[in-house]
CSV table of C-alpha atoms in Angstrom, one decimal:
chain,number,residue,atom,x,y,z
A,1,MET,CA,-13.9,1.5,3.1
A,2,LYS,CA,-10.4,1.8,1.9
A,3,MET,CA,-8.4,-1.4,2.6
A,4,TYR,CA,-4.8,-2.7,2.4
A,5,LYS,CA,-4.7,-6.5,1.9
A,6,ILE,CA,-1.7,-8.1,3.7
A,7,GLY,CA,-0.1,-10.5,1.3
A,8,SER,CA,-1.2,-8.7,-1.9
A,9,GLU,CA,2.1,-7.1,-2.5
A,10,ILE,CA,5.6,-6.5,-1.1
A,11,LEU,CA,5.4,-4.0,1.8
A,12,SER,CA,7.6,-0.9,1.5
A,13,ILE,CA,8.3,2.3,3.4
A,14,ASP,CA,6.3,4.2,0.8
A,15,SER,CA,3.3,1.8,0.9
A,16,ILE,CA,3.3,2.1,4.7
A,17,ARG,CA,3.2,5.9,4.4
A,18,GLU,CA,0.2,5.5,2.2
A,19,ILE,CA,-1.5,3.2,4.7
A,20,ILE,CA,-0.9,5.7,7.5
A,21,ASN,CA,-1.7,8.9,5.6
A,22,ASN,CA,-4.9,7.4,4.1
A,23,ASP,CA,-5.9,5.6,7.3
A,24,LEU,CA,-6.3,2.3,5.4
A,25,LYS,CA,-7.9,-0.7,7.2
A,26,LEU,CA,-6.1,-4.0,7.0
A,27,SER,CA,-7.3,-7.4,5.9
A,28,LEU,CA,-5.6,-10.7,5.2
A,29,SER,CA,-5.5,-12.2,1.7
A,30,SER,CA,-6.9,-15.7,1.1
A,31,LYS,CA,-3.3,-16.8,0.4
A,32,VAL,CA,-2.1,-15.5,3.7
A,33,LYS,CA,-5.0,-17.2,5.6
A,34,SER,CA,-4.1,-20.5,3.9
A,35,GLN,CA,-0.4,-20.2,4.8
A,36,ILE,CA,-1.2,-19.5,8.4
A,37,ARG,CA,-3.7,-22.4,8.7
A,38,ASP,CA,-1.4,-24.9,7.0
A,39,CYS,CA,1.5,-24.0,9.2
A,40,ARG,CA,-0.5,-24.3,12.4
A,41,LYS,CA,-1.9,-27.7,11.2
A,42,TYR,CA,1.6,-28.9,10.4
A,43,LEU,CA,2.9,-27.9,13.9
A,44,ASP,CA,0.0,-29.6,15.7
A,45,LYS,CA,0.7,-32.8,13.7
A,46,LYS,CA,4.4,-32.6,14.4
A,47,ILE,CA,4.0,-32.2,18.1
A,48,HIS,CA,1.6,-35.1,18.5
A,49,GLU,CA,3.8,-37.4,16.3
A,50,SER,CA,7.1,-36.8,18.1
A,51,ASN,CA,8.2,-36.4,21.6
A,52,ASP,CA,11.5,-34.9,20.6
A,53,PRO,CA,12.4,-31.5,22.2
A,54,ILE,CA,11.7,-28.5,20.0
A,55,TYR,CA,13.0,-25.2,21.3
A,56,GLY,CA,10.3,-22.9,22.7
A,57,ILE,CA,7.5,-25.3,21.7
A,58,ASN,CA,7.9,-28.1,24.3
A,59,THR,CA,10.9,-26.7,26.1
A,60,GLY,CA,11.7,-23.7,28.3
A,61,PHE,CA,13.2,-20.4,26.9
A,62,GLY,CA,16.7,-18.9,26.8
A,63,SER,CA,19.0,-20.8,29.1
A,64,LEU,CA,16.1,-23.0,30.1
A,65,TYR,CA,16.1,-24.6,26.6
A,66,ASP,CA,17.0,-28.0,28.1
A,67,LYS,CA,13.9,-28.1,30.4
A,68,LYS,CA,11.2,-30.3,28.8
A,69,VAL,CA,7.6,-29.2,29.2
A,70,ASP,CA,4.7,-31.7,29.4
A,71,MET,CA,2.2,-31.7,26.4
A,72,ALA,CA,-0.7,-30.7,28.7
A,73,ASP,CA,1.2,-27.5,29.7
A,74,LEU,CA,2.2,-26.2,26.2
A,75,GLY,CA,-0.5,-23.5,26.1
A,76,GLN,CA,0.2,-22.4,29.7
A,77,LEU,CA,3.9,-22.2,28.8
A,78,GLN,CA,3.2,-19.7,26.1
A,79,LYS,CA,0.9,-17.6,28.3
A,80,ASN,CA,3.5,-17.6,31.1
A,81,LEU,CA,6.1,-16.4,28.5
A,82,VAL,CA,4.0,-13.3,27.7
A,83,LEU,CA,3.2,-12.5,31.3
A,84,SER,CA,6.8,-13.0,32.5
A,85,HIS,CA,8.4,-11.0,29.7
A,86,ALA,CA,6.1,-7.9,30.1
A,87,CYS,CA,8.9,-6.1,32.0
A,88,GLY,CA,9.0,-2.8,30.0
A,89,VAL,CA,9.7,0.5,31.8
A,90,GLY,CA,10.2,4.1,30.9
A,91,GLU,CA,8.2,6.4,28.7
A,92,GLU,CA,5.3,5.0,26.7
A,93,VAL,CA,5.8,4.3,23.0
A,94,PRO,CA,3.9,6.9,20.9
A,95,PHE,CA,0.6,6.0,19.4
A,96,GLU,CA,1.9,6.1,15.8
A,97,ILE,CA,4.7,3.7,16.6
A,98,VAL,CA,2.4,1.2,18.4
A,99,ARG,CA,0.2,1.0,15.3
A,100,LEU,CA,3.2,0.3,13.2
A,101,ILE,CA,4.3,-2.5,15.7
A,102,ILE,CA,1.0,-4.2,15.2
A,103,LEU,CA,1.1,-3.8,11.4
A,104,LEU,CA,4.6,-5.2,11.1
A,105,LYS,CA,3.9,-8.1,13.5
A,106,ILE,CA,0.9,-9.0,11.3
A,107,GLN,CA,3.1,-8.8,8.2
A,108,SER,CA,5.8,-11.1,9.7
A,109,LEU,CA,3.3,-13.7,10.9
A,110,SER,CA,1.6,-13.7,7.5
A,111,TYR,CA,4.1,-15.9,5.7
A,112,GLY,CA,3.2,-19.1,7.4
A,113,HIS,CA,6.5,-19.9,9.1
A,114,SER,CA,5.5,-19.0,12.7
A,115,GLY,CA,2.9,-21.6,13.7
A,116,VAL,CA,0.3,-19.1,15.0
A,117,GLN,CA,-3.4,-19.6,14.9
A,118,LEU,CA,-5.3,-17.6,12.3
A,119,GLU,CA,-7.5,-16.3,15.1
A,120,THR,CA,-4.5,-14.7,16.7
A,121,VAL,CA,-3.4,-12.8,13.6
A,122,GLU,CA,-7.0,-11.8,12.8
A,123,ARG,CA,-7.3,-10.3,16.4
A,124,LEU,CA,-4.2,-8.2,15.7
A,125,VAL,CA,-5.9,-7.0,12.5
A,126,ASP,CA,-9.0,-6.1,14.4
A,127,MET,CA,-7.0,-4.2,17.0
A,128,TYR,CA,-5.2,-2.3,14.3
A,129,ASN,CA,-8.4,-1.4,12.5
A,130,ASN,CA,-10.2,-0.4,15.6
A,131,ARG,CA,-7.2,1.6,16.9
A,132,ILE,CA,-6.9,-0.4,20.0
A,133,LEU,CA,-3.4,0.3,21.1
A,134,PRO,CA,-1.6,-1.6,23.9
A,135,ILE,CA,0.5,0.3,26.3
A,136,ILE,CA,4.1,-0.4,25.4
A,137,TYR,CA,7.2,1.0,27.1
A,138,GLN,CA,10.4,2.2,25.4
A,139,GLN,CA,12.9,0.5,27.7
A,140,GLY,CA,13.4,-3.3,28.1
A,141,SER,CA,14.6,-4.7,24.8
A,142,LEU,CA,18.2,-5.7,24.0
A,143,GLY,CA,17.2,-6.0,20.3
A,144,ALA,CA,18.6,-9.6,20.0
A,145,SER,CA,16.1,-12.3,21.1
A,146,GLY,CA,13.6,-10.1,19.4
A,147,ASP,CA,12.1,-7.1,21.1
A,148,LEU,CA,10.9,-9.3,23.9
A,149,ALA,CA,9.6,-6.9,26.6
A,150,PRO,CA,7.8,-4.4,24.2
A,151,LEU,CA,6.2,-7.2,22.2
A,152,ALA,CA,5.1,-8.9,25.4
A,153,HIS,CA,3.2,-5.7,26.3
A,154,MET,CA,1.6,-5.8,22.8
A,155,SER,CA,0.6,-9.4,23.3
A,156,LEU,CA,-0.9,-8.9,26.8
A,157,SER,CA,-4.0,-7.4,25.1
A,158,LEU,CA,-4.6,-10.6,23.1
A,159,LEU,CA,-4.8,-12.4,26.4
A,160,GLY,CA,-7.3,-9.9,27.9
A,161,GLU,CA,-4.6,-8.5,30.2
A,162,GLY,CA,-3.6,-4.9,30.9
A,163,GLU,CA,-4.7,-1.6,29.5
A,164,VAL,CA,-5.0,-0.1,26.1
A,165,ASP,CA,-5.5,3.3,24.5
A,166,ILE,CA,-8.6,3.3,22.2
A,167,LEU,CA,-9.7,5.9,19.7
A,168,GLU,CA,-12.9,7.4,20.8
A,169,ASN,CA,-13.6,9.9,18.0
A,170,SER,CA,-12.1,9.3,14.5
A,171,ASN,CA,-13.1,12.8,13.3
A,172,LYS,CA,-11.1,14.5,16.1
A,173,PRO,CA,-8.5,11.9,17.3
A,174,ASN,CA,-9.0,11.4,21.0
A,175,TYR,CA,-7.6,8.3,22.7
A,176,LYS,CA,-9.0,7.1,26.0
A,177,ARG,CA,-7.3,4.6,28.3
A,178,LYS,CA,-9.3,1.5,29.2
A,179,LYS,CA,-8.8,-2.0,30.6
A,180,ILE,CA,-8.7,-4.4,27.7
A,181,SER,CA,-11.1,-6.6,29.6
A,182,LYS,CA,-13.8,-3.9,29.3
A,183,VAL,CA,-13.0,-3.3,25.6
A,184,PHE,CA,-13.5,-7.0,25.0
A,185,ARG,CA,-16.8,-7.0,26.8
A,186,ASP,CA,-18.0,-3.9,24.8
A,187,LEU,CA,-16.9,-5.5,21.5
A,188,LYS,CA,-18.1,-9.0,22.5
A,189,TRP,CA,-14.6,-10.4,21.9
A,190,LYS,CA,-13.0,-13.3,23.8
A,191,ALA,CA,-9.4,-13.4,24.9
A,192,ILE,CA,-7.1,-15.5,22.8
A,193,THR,CA,-6.1,-18.9,24.3
A,194,LEU,CA,-2.5,-19.3,23.1
A,195,GLN,CA,-1.5,-22.6,21.6
A,196,SER,CA,2.0,-24.1,21.4
A,197,LYS,CA,4.7,-21.8,19.9
A,198,GLU,CA,2.4,-18.7,19.8
A,199,GLY,CA,3.8,-16.7,22.6
A,200,LEU,CA,7.3,-17.2,21.2
A,201,ALA,CA,6.1,-16.2,17.7
A,202,LEU,CA,4.6,-13.0,19.1
A,203,LEU,CA,7.5,-12.0,21.3
A,204,ASN,CA,10.4,-13.0,19.1
A,205,GLY,CA,10.8,-10.5,16.3
A,206,THR,CA,12.2,-7.1,15.4
A,207,GLN,CA,8.9,-5.1,15.2
A,208,PHE,CA,9.7,-2.6,18.0
A,209,MET,CA,13.0,-1.7,16.3
A,210,SER,CA,11.5,-1.9,12.8
A,211,SER,CA,8.6,0.3,13.6
A,212,TYR,CA,10.8,3.1,15.0
A,213,GLY,CA,13.0,2.7,11.9
A,214,VAL,CA,10.0,2.9,9.5
A,215,TRP,CA,8.5,5.9,11.2
A,216,SER,CA,12.0,7.6,11.2
A,217,LEU,CA,12.5,6.9,7.5
A,218,ILE,CA,9.1,8.3,6.6
A,219,LYS,CA,9.9,11.5,8.5
A,220,ALA,CA,13.6,11.6,7.4
A,221,LYS,CA,12.6,11.7,3.8
A,222,LYS,CA,10.3,14.7,4.4
A,223,LEU,CA,12.9,16.5,6.5
A,224,SER,CA,15.5,16.0,3.9
A,225,TYR,CA,13.3,17.7,1.4
A,226,LEU,CA,12.4,20.5,3.9
A,227,ALA,CA,16.1,21.0,4.6
A,228,ASP,CA,16.6,21.8,0.9
A,229,LEU,CA,13.6,24.1,0.9
A,230,ILE,CA,14.4,26.0,4.0
A,231,SER,CA,18.1,26.4,3.1
A,232,SER,CA,17.0,27.8,-0.3
A,233,ILE,CA,15.2,30.6,1.6
A,234,SER,CA,18.4,31.1,3.7
A,235,ILE,CA,20.4,31.3,0.5
A,236,ASP,CA,18.4,34.3,-0.7
A,237,ALA,CA,18.1,35.8,2.8
A,238,PHE,CA,21.9,35.7,3.1
A,239,ASP,CA,22.3,37.1,-0.5
A,240,CYS,CA,24.4,34.0,-1.6
A,241,ARG,CA,25.9,33.4,-5.0
A,242,ASN,CA,24.3,30.8,-7.3
A,243,GLU,CA,27.4,28.9,-8.7
A,244,PHE,CA,27.6,26.3,-5.9
A,245,TYR,CA,24.4,24.5,-7.1
A,246,ASP,CA,25.3,24.7,-10.8
A,247,LYS,CA,24.8,21.3,-12.6
A,248,LEU,CA,28.4,21.4,-14.0
A,249,ILE,CA,29.9,21.1,-10.5
A,250,GLN,CA,27.6,18.3,-9.5
A,251,ASN,CA,28.1,16.3,-12.7
A,252,VAL,CA,31.8,15.9,-12.0
A,253,ARG,CA,31.0,14.4,-8.6
A,254,PRO,CA,27.7,12.7,-9.4
A,255,HIS,CA,26.5,11.3,-6.1
A,256,LYS,CA,22.8,10.8,-6.3
A,257,GLY,CA,21.9,12.7,-3.2
A,258,GLN,CA,24.2,15.6,-4.2
A,259,LEU,CA,22.6,15.8,-7.6
A,260,LYS,CA,19.1,15.7,-6.1
A,261,THR,CA,19.8,18.4,-3.6
A,262,ALA,CA,21.4,20.7,-6.2
A,263,ASN,CA,18.4,20.2,-8.5
A,264,ASN,CA,16.0,21.0,-5.6
A,265,LEU,CA,17.8,24.3,-4.9
A,266,GLU,CA,17.7,25.2,-8.5
A,267,ASP,CA,14.0,24.5,-8.7
A,268,PHE,CA,13.2,26.4,-5.5
A,269,LEU,CA,15.3,29.5,-6.5
A,270,LYS,CA,14.3,29.7,-10.2
A,271,GLY,CA,13.3,33.3,-11.1
A,272,SER,CA,14.8,34.8,-7.9
A,273,GLU,CA,15.8,38.5,-8.4
A,274,ILE,CA,18.2,38.1,-5.5
A,275,GLN,CA,20.0,35.2,-7.2
A,276,SER,CA,20.4,37.2,-10.5
A,277,LYS,CA,22.0,40.2,-8.8
A,278,ILE,CA,25.8,40.9,-9.1
A,279,LYS,CA,27.4,40.0,-5.7
A,280,ASN,CA,30.2,41.9,-3.9
A,281,HIS,CA,31.5,38.7,-2.3
A,282,VAL,CA,33.4,36.0,-4.2
A,283,GLN,CA,32.4,33.0,-2.0
A,284,ASP,CA,29.9,31.9,0.6
A,285,PRO,CA,30.5,30.0,3.8
A,286,TYR,CA,30.5,26.2,3.7
A,287,SER,CA,27.1,26.0,5.5
A,288,PHE,CA,25.7,27.5,2.3
A,289,ARG,CA,28.2,26.6,-0.4
A,290,CYS,CA,28.3,22.9,0.6
A,291,ILE,CA,24.6,22.3,0.9
A,292,PRO,CA,24.5,19.9,-2.0
A,293,GLN,CA,27.3,17.9,-0.6
A,294,VAL,CA,26.1,17.7,3.0
A,295,HIS,CA,22.4,17.4,2.4
A,296,GLY,CA,23.1,15.0,-0.4
A,297,ALA,CA,25.2,12.7,1.8
A,298,THR,CA,22.2,12.5,4.1
A,299,LYS,CA,19.9,11.6,1.2
A,300,ASP,CA,22.3,8.7,0.2
A,301,VAL,CA,22.2,7.3,3.7
A,302,ILE,CA,18.4,7.5,3.9
A,303,SER,CA,18.3,5.6,0.6
A,304,HIS,CA,20.7,2.9,1.9
A,305,VAL,CA,18.8,2.5,5.2
A,306,GLU,CA,15.5,2.4,3.4
A,307,GLN,CA,16.7,-0.7,1.4
A,308,VAL,CA,17.6,-2.4,4.7
A,309,PHE,CA,14.2,-1.8,6.2
A,310,ASN,CA,12.3,-2.7,3.1
A,311,THR,CA,13.9,-6.1,3.4
A,312,GLU,CA,13.3,-6.3,7.1
A,313,ILE,CA,9.6,-5.5,7.1
A,314,ASN,CA,9.1,-8.3,4.5
A,315,SER,CA,10.9,-10.9,6.6
A,316,VAL,CA,10.1,-13.6,9.2
A,317,THR,CA,11.9,-12.7,12.4
A,318,ASP,CA,10.6,-15.0,15.1
A,319,ASN,CA,12.2,-18.3,16.2
A,320,PRO,CA,12.1,-21.2,15.6
A,321,ASN,CA,10.8,-21.0,12.0
A,322,ILE,CA,8.7,-23.7,10.4
A,323,PHE,CA,9.2,-25.0,6.9
A,324,ILE,CA,6.3,-27.3,5.9
A,325,ASN,CA,7.5,-28.4,2.5
A,326,GLU,CA,11.0,-29.3,3.8
A,327,ASP,CA,9.5,-30.8,7.0
A,328,LYS,CA,11.8,-28.8,9.2
A,329,ILE,CA,11.5,-26.7,12.3
A,330,ILE,CA,14.7,-24.7,12.5
A,331,SER,CA,16.0,-22.7,15.5
A,332,GLY,CA,18.2,-19.7,14.3
A,333,GLY,CA,18.7,-16.1,14.9
A,334,ASN,CA,16.5,-14.0,12.6
A,335,PHE,CA,15.3,-12.0,15.6
A,336,HIS,CA,18.8,-10.5,16.0
A,337,GLY,CA,18.6,-6.7,15.3
A,338,GLN,CA,22.3,-6.0,14.4
A,339,ILE,CA,21.6,-4.8,10.9
A,340,LEU,CA,18.8,-2.6,12.1
A,341,SER,CA,20.9,-1.2,15.0
A,342,MET,CA,23.8,-0.3,12.8
A,343,SER,CA,21.5,1.2,10.1
A,344,MET,CA,19.6,3.3,12.7
A,345,ASP,CA,22.9,4.5,14.2
A,346,TYR,CA,24.0,5.5,10.6
A,347,LEU,CA,20.7,7.2,9.9
A,348,ALA,CA,20.9,9.2,13.2
A,349,ILE,CA,24.4,10.4,12.3
A,350,ALA,CA,23.2,11.4,8.8
A,351,LEU,CA,20.2,13.3,10.0
A,352,SER,CA,22.0,15.1,12.8
A,353,GLU,CA,24.1,16.7,10.1
A,354,LEU,CA,21.1,18.3,8.6
A,355,ALA,CA,20.6,20.1,12.0
A,356,SER,CA,24.3,20.8,12.4
A,357,ILE,CA,24.6,22.7,9.1
A,358,SER,CA,21.2,24.3,9.6
A,359,GLU,CA,22.3,25.8,12.9
A,360,ARG,CA,25.4,27.2,11.2
A,361,ARG,CA,23.2,29.0,8.6
A,362,THR,CA,21.1,30.4,11.4
A,363,TYR,CA,24.3,31.7,13.1
A,364,LYS,CA,25.3,33.5,9.9
A,365,LEU,CA,21.8,35.0,9.4
A,366,ILE,CA,21.8,36.7,12.8
A,367,SER,CA,25.4,37.9,12.5
A,368,GLY,CA,24.7,41.3,11.1
A,369,GLU,CA,26.5,40.6,7.9
A,370,ARG,CA,25.5,41.4,4.3
A,371,ASP,CA,23.2,44.3,5.1
A,372,LEU,CA,21.2,42.4,7.6
A,373,PRO,CA,20.6,44.0,11.1
A,374,PRO,CA,22.2,42.2,14.0
A,375,PHE,CA,19.9,39.5,15.3
A,376,LEU,CA,17.4,40.3,12.6
A,377,VAL,CA,15.5,43.0,14.5
A,378,ASN,CA,14.9,46.7,14.3
A,379,ASP,CA,16.6,48.8,16.9
A,380,PRO,CA,19.1,46.1,18.0
A,381,GLY,CA,20.4,46.8,21.5
A,382,LEU,CA,17.0,47.7,22.9
A,383,ASN,CA,15.8,44.5,21.2
A,384,SER,CA,17.7,41.2,21.3
A,385,GLY,CA,15.7,39.8,18.4
A,386,MET,CA,16.6,36.3,17.2
A,387,MET,CA,19.7,36.1,19.3
A,388,ILE,CA,18.6,33.3,21.6
A,389,THR,CA,17.0,31.2,18.9
A,390,GLN,CA,20.5,30.3,17.8
A,391,TYR,CA,21.3,29.3,21.4
A,392,THR,CA,18.3,27.0,21.3
A,393,ALA,CA,19.4,25.5,18.0
A,394,ALA,CA,23.0,25.0,19.3
A,395,SER,CA,21.8,23.2,22.4
A,396,ILE,CA,19.7,20.8,20.3
A,397,VAL,CA,22.5,20.2,17.9
A,398,SER,CA,24.9,19.4,20.8
A,399,GLN,CA,22.4,17.0,22.3
A,400,ASN,CA,22.2,15.2,18.9
A,401,LYS,CA,26.0,14.8,18.9
A,402,GLN,CA,25.7,13.0,22.3
A,403,LEU,CA,22.8,10.9,21.0
A,404,CYS,CA,24.7,9.8,17.9
A,405,THR,CA,27.2,7.7,19.9
A,406,PRO,CA,26.4,4.3,18.3
A,407,ALA,CA,24.3,1.9,20.3
A,408,SER,CA,25.3,-0.9,17.9
A,409,VAL,CA,28.9,-1.2,19.2
A,410,ASP,CA,27.5,-2.1,22.7
A,411,SER,CA,26.5,-5.6,23.9
A,412,ILE,CA,25.7,-7.2,27.3
A,413,VAL,CA,25.3,-10.8,28.3
A,414,SER,CA,21.8,-12.0,29.2
A,415,SER,CA,19.9,-15.2,30.0
A,416,ASN,CA,22.7,-16.9,31.9
A,417,GLY,CA,25.1,-16.5,29.0
A,418,GLN,CA,22.9,-18.2,26.4
A,419,GLU,CA,22.2,-14.8,24.8
A,420,ASP,CA,25.8,-13.5,24.9
A,421,HIS,CA,25.8,-11.0,22.0
A,422,VAL,CA,23.0,-8.5,21.6
A,423,SER,CA,22.4,-5.6,19.1
A,424,MET,CA,21.1,-2.9,21.4
A,425,GLY,CA,18.9,-2.0,18.5
A,426,ALA,CA,16.0,-0.8,20.7
A,427,ASN,CA,18.3,1.9,22.1
A,428,ALA,CA,19.4,2.8,18.6
A,429,ALA,CA,15.7,3.1,17.7
A,430,THR,CA,14.6,5.4,20.5
A,431,LYS,CA,17.8,7.5,20.1
A,432,LEU,CA,17.0,7.9,16.4
A,433,TYR,CA,13.4,9.0,17.3
A,434,THR,CA,14.8,11.8,19.5
A,435,VAL,CA,17.4,12.9,16.9
A,436,ILE,CA,14.8,13.2,14.2
A,437,ASN,CA,12.4,15.3,16.3
A,438,ASN,CA,15.4,17.4,17.2
A,439,VAL,CA,16.3,17.9,13.6
A,440,GLU,CA,12.7,19.1,12.9
A,441,LYS,CA,13.1,21.7,15.7
A,442,VAL,CA,16.4,23.1,14.4
A,443,LEU,CA,15.0,23.3,10.8
A,444,ALA,CA,12.0,25.2,12.2
A,445,ILE,CA,14.3,27.7,13.9
A,446,GLU,CA,16.3,28.2,10.6
A,447,LEU,CA,13.0,28.8,8.8
A,448,LEU,CA,12.0,31.4,11.4
A,449,ASN,CA,15.3,33.2,10.9
A,450,ALA,CA,15.4,32.8,7.2
A,451,VAL,CA,12.0,34.3,6.6
A,452,GLN,CA,12.7,37.1,9.0
A,453,ALA,CA,16.0,37.9,7.2
A,454,LEU,CA,14.4,37.7,3.8
A,455,SER,CA,12.0,40.5,4.8
A,456,TYR,CA,15.0,42.9,4.9
A,457,ARG,CA,15.8,42.2,1.2
A,458,LYS,CA,14.6,44.9,-1.3
A,459,ASP,CA,14.7,42.4,-4.2
A,460,VAL,CA,12.3,39.5,-4.2
A,461,SER,CA,13.0,35.8,-4.1
A,462,SER,CA,11.4,33.2,-6.5
A,463,SER,CA,7.7,32.9,-6.8
A,464,PHE,CA,7.9,29.5,-5.2
A,465,ILE,CA,9.6,30.9,-2.1
A,466,GLN,CA,7.4,33.9,-2.0
A,467,SER,CA,4.4,31.6,-1.9
A,468,MET,CA,5.9,29.5,0.8
A,469,VAL,CA,6.7,32.6,2.9
A,470,LYS,CA,3.2,34.0,2.5
A,471,GLU,CA,1.7,30.7,3.9
A,472,TYR,CA,4.3,30.8,6.8
A,473,ARG,CA,3.3,34.4,7.7
A,474,LYS,CA,-0.2,33.2,8.4
A,475,ASP,CA,1.3,31.3,11.4
A,476,VAL,CA,4.3,33.4,12.3
A,477,SER,CA,4.3,37.2,11.9
A,478,PHE,CA,7.3,39.5,11.3
A,479,LEU,CA,9.3,40.3,14.5
A,480,ASN,CA,9.1,44.1,15.0
A,481,GLN,CA,10.2,44.0,18.6
A,482,ASP,CA,11.1,41.4,21.3
A,483,ARG,CA,8.4,38.9,22.2
A,484,ILE,CA,8.2,35.3,23.5
A,485,LEU,CA,9.9,33.4,20.7
A,486,SER,CA,9.2,29.9,22.0
A,487,LEU,CA,5.7,30.4,20.7
A,488,ASP,CA,7.0,31.3,17.3
A,489,ILE,CA,9.2,28.2,17.3
A,490,GLU,CA,6.3,26.0,18.2
A,491,ASN,CA,4.2,27.5,15.4
A,492,SER,CA,7.1,27.1,13.0
A,493,ILE,CA,7.4,23.4,14.0
A,494,SER,CA,3.7,22.9,13.5
A,495,PHE,CA,3.9,24.6,10.1
A,496,LEU,CA,6.5,22.1,8.9
A,497,GLN,CA,4.5,19.2,10.3
A,498,ASN,CA,1.4,20.3,8.6
A,499,LEU,CA,3.0,20.8,5.2
A,500,ASP,CA,1.6,18.4,2.7
A,501,ILE,CA,4.3,17.4,0.3
A,502,ASP,CA,3.9,15.3,-2.7
A,503,ALA,CA,5.4,11.9,-2.1
A,504,GLU,CA,7.1,11.9,-5.4
A,505,LEU,CA,9.1,15.0,-4.5
A,506,ILE,CA,10.7,13.4,-1.5
């Protein structure tokens, strides 16, 4: 059984992609187990030695911080916290994001600064490995006191409360909804009895925001590569010149993303007969000529945001934090998602530009210019061809513009004024998720049009592009006459999703 050992190395976006793609099981290193046990032992000792108020451990929460709780009720306090905070509403969080939430919560608790029982963390590991996924809702977090509502719904399952989706058949993924109490009976598991601090450790944290960000970065890196690949097909389909991706131009403005994009275009188009032909036109439109600059800018943003998230997923983000060696329990604000919120807003803007410039290339491809038939179909007039595919792309691009209004500039007071500045990172996260899926759709539409347009060229493109087109044509055939194109777009999206790209290329 392939395994990833928590605590064996620094977690990264790339290593998470490997965990997901290879369906690795999780385990805890011996070092992590010791850290968790030692922290729990220290906290128990501290509580029994002192009657001083310690936020969230023997006091109420939020603006109830000044309400002392009796020693006998500390466990019930934590259970009540989970139950009362399970206030999520809206659409359910997708399966792949829920798994990431569990993974990242395990990682954050593994450092021994949170005071949880080892049994609690091990149960989260078991849930991940058995694909037992709590029902979590997209709305409810302000992204500041941690992702309270979403993480409460995750934590309900530990208590034997609520429902979960559980994988029934690993060969053909099929999730079935069950009461967690039944799952516990089937697996002979007992519900976790929370000890002091544990509910707070589970609910405080940025794992809802972080999981959406990690998923988005993994997909963003692939889409950035695909945008270069699809645009290279469009370059030949629109009979573009080859100067704009020349290394000489890039080297006098050497942004890393720009250099990478230009290099990709050169690799994809190497050996193209269309590129080697003498052109009648002196320049190409910006949507083609500025591909290195626009796609490259997105790559640089992805790189920046990846650095932010690589730090975040290796951090402790609950509150208060316990420091054994220093004999301190410190209440602070590591749960505040401002840096994630701002980064995800930035990433959404960057990715939306991939769709924006893609739609412009689609517009040019169907325009009837450069010896291409209007709307890329035989007998235009009788047939509308690809006309409305551009409308669809334009509507998606416009929606992305609306979604790219930053969430991070907003705030709202909560908890009777105690929590008076929040990040709105959860809203940034779910907006980003929608933007990324929209970008994929727009690129799929460009691919549909680019391959169709390329079919009208007498000269051939590069061997790499010819190979790509051949595979694509197995899923989407040439458009001879009008047909239902939503099916072609769906197949085009599926084609992109199923493309297996070497991680080193992206």
